[in-house]
GROMACS .gro file of C-alpha atoms in nm:
model
   91
    1MET     CA    1  -1.297  -0.479  -0.217
    2ASN     CA    2  -1.147  -0.299  -0.514
    3LYS     CA    3  -1.089   0.072  -0.566
    4ALA     CA    4  -1.431   0.132  -0.726
    5ASP     CA    5  -1.606  -0.029  -0.429
    6LEU     CA    6  -1.397   0.176  -0.189
    7VAL     CA    7  -1.482   0.497  -0.376
    8LYS     CA    8  -1.856   0.418  -0.354
    9LYS     CA    9  -1.847   0.330   0.016
   10LEU     CA   10  -1.633   0.633   0.102
   11ALA     CA   11  -1.871   0.863  -0.088
   12ILE     CA   12  -2.169   0.723   0.102
   13LYS     CA   13  -1.994   0.734   0.440
   14MET     CA   14  -1.867   1.092   0.395
   15ASN     CA   15  -2.182   1.211   0.214
   16ILE     CA   16  -1.984   1.338  -0.086
   17THR     CA   17  -1.993   1.262  -0.458
   18GLN     CA   18  -1.807   0.967  -0.603
   19SER     CA   19  -1.583   1.199  -0.804
   20GLN     CA   20  -1.479   1.379  -0.485
   21SER     CA   21  -1.421   1.044  -0.317
   22ARG     CA   22  -1.208   0.924  -0.611
   23GLU     CA   23  -1.009   1.248  -0.605
   24PHE     CA   24  -0.946   1.204  -0.231
   25LEU     CA   25  -0.825   0.844  -0.277
   26ASN     CA   26  -0.603   0.934  -0.573
   27THR     CA   27  -0.447   1.221  -0.379
   28PHE     CA   28  -0.390   0.999  -0.075
   29GLN     CA   29  -0.230   0.734  -0.297
   30GLU     CA   30  -0.002   0.994  -0.462
   31MET     CA   31   0.110   1.132  -0.124
   32VAL     CA   32   0.191   0.787   0.017
   33THR     CA   33   0.377   0.697  -0.303
   34GLU     CA   34   0.584   1.016  -0.293
   35ALA     CA   35   0.675   0.963   0.072
   36ILE     CA   36   0.786   0.606   0.005
   37LYS     CA   37   0.988   0.716  -0.300
   38GLN     CA   38   1.173   0.954  -0.065
   39ASP     CA   39   1.246   0.658   0.169
   40THR     CA   40   1.007   0.791   0.434
   41SER     CA   41   0.764   0.581   0.637
   42VAL     CA   42   0.395   0.675   0.646
   43MET     CA   43   0.241   0.613   0.986
   44LEU     CA   44  -0.133   0.637   1.040
   45GLN     CA   45  -0.171   0.632   1.419
   46GLY     CA   46  -0.369   0.327   1.528
   47PHE     CA   47  -0.410   0.194   1.173
   48GLY     CA   48  -0.057   0.102   1.069
   49CYS     CA   49   0.271   0.199   0.910
   50PHE     CA   50   0.385   0.173   0.547
   51THR     CA   51   0.764   0.133   0.540
   52PRO     CA   52   0.986   0.119   0.230
   53TRP     CA   53   1.255  -0.149   0.214
   54ILE     CA   54   1.503  -0.244  -0.055
   55GLN     CA   55   1.511  -0.603  -0.166
   56ARG     CA   56   1.867  -0.699  -0.247
   57GLU     CA   57   1.982  -0.852  -0.574
   58ARG     CA   58   1.931  -1.227  -0.569
   59GLU     CA   59   1.957  -1.540  -0.775
   60GLY     CA   60   1.632  -1.662  -0.928
   61ARG     CA   61   1.517  -1.934  -1.162
   62ASN     CA   62   1.269  -1.933  -1.448
   63PRO     CA   63   1.025  -2.210  -1.345
   64LYS     CA   64   0.930  -2.283  -1.707
   65THR     CA   65   1.282  -2.326  -1.848
   66GLY     CA   66   1.483  -2.388  -1.532
   67ILE     CA   67   1.742  -2.130  -1.639
   68SER     CA   68   1.900  -1.929  -1.356
   69CYS     CA   69   1.892  -1.551  -1.370
   70VAL     CA   70   1.972  -1.254  -1.149
   71ILE     CA   71   1.678  -1.062  -1.005
   72PRO     CA   72   1.781  -0.695  -0.973
   73PRO     CA   73   1.733  -0.503  -0.647
   74ARG     CA   74   1.407  -0.313  -0.607
   75THR     CA   75   1.218  -0.106  -0.355
   76SER     CA   76   0.916  -0.267  -0.194
   77VAL     CA   77   0.678  -0.174   0.088
   78LYS     CA   78   0.601  -0.343   0.418
   79PHE     CA   79   0.284  -0.274   0.613
   80LYS     CA   80   0.279  -0.319   0.989
   81PRO     CA   81  -0.073  -0.299   1.132
   82GLY     CA   82  -0.136  -0.071   1.429
   83LYS     CA   83  -0.262  -0.192   1.763
   84PHE     CA   84  -0.615  -0.051   1.719
   85LEU     CA   85  -0.652  -0.219   1.380
   86LEU     CA   86  -0.535  -0.550   1.527
   87LYS     CA   87  -0.771  -0.505   1.822
   88ASP     CA   88  -1.068  -0.446   1.589
   89LEU     CA   89  -0.975  -0.746   1.372
   90ASN     CA   90  -0.942  -0.980   1.668
   91ALA     CA   91  -1.236  -0.862   1.880
   0.00000   0.00000   0.00000
């Protein structure tokens, strides 16, 4: 499912227009992004937790040329599913 599909399904489920649904999703995405930029976890009770983590600098290799290079550190996100989500997935 891509974002357009999610917008359509959300609009139908909530009985709102697709533009309102898109605005809701964009706002939610912005809020999660801002929280993670501030090194704060976002926990949705029962669904899961988005947690920022910093990948350290490491040695890499270009697979095409075989030349070694240094991959700079960067911030990434881990998602840990909540117990209700796992229960629904494994029912």
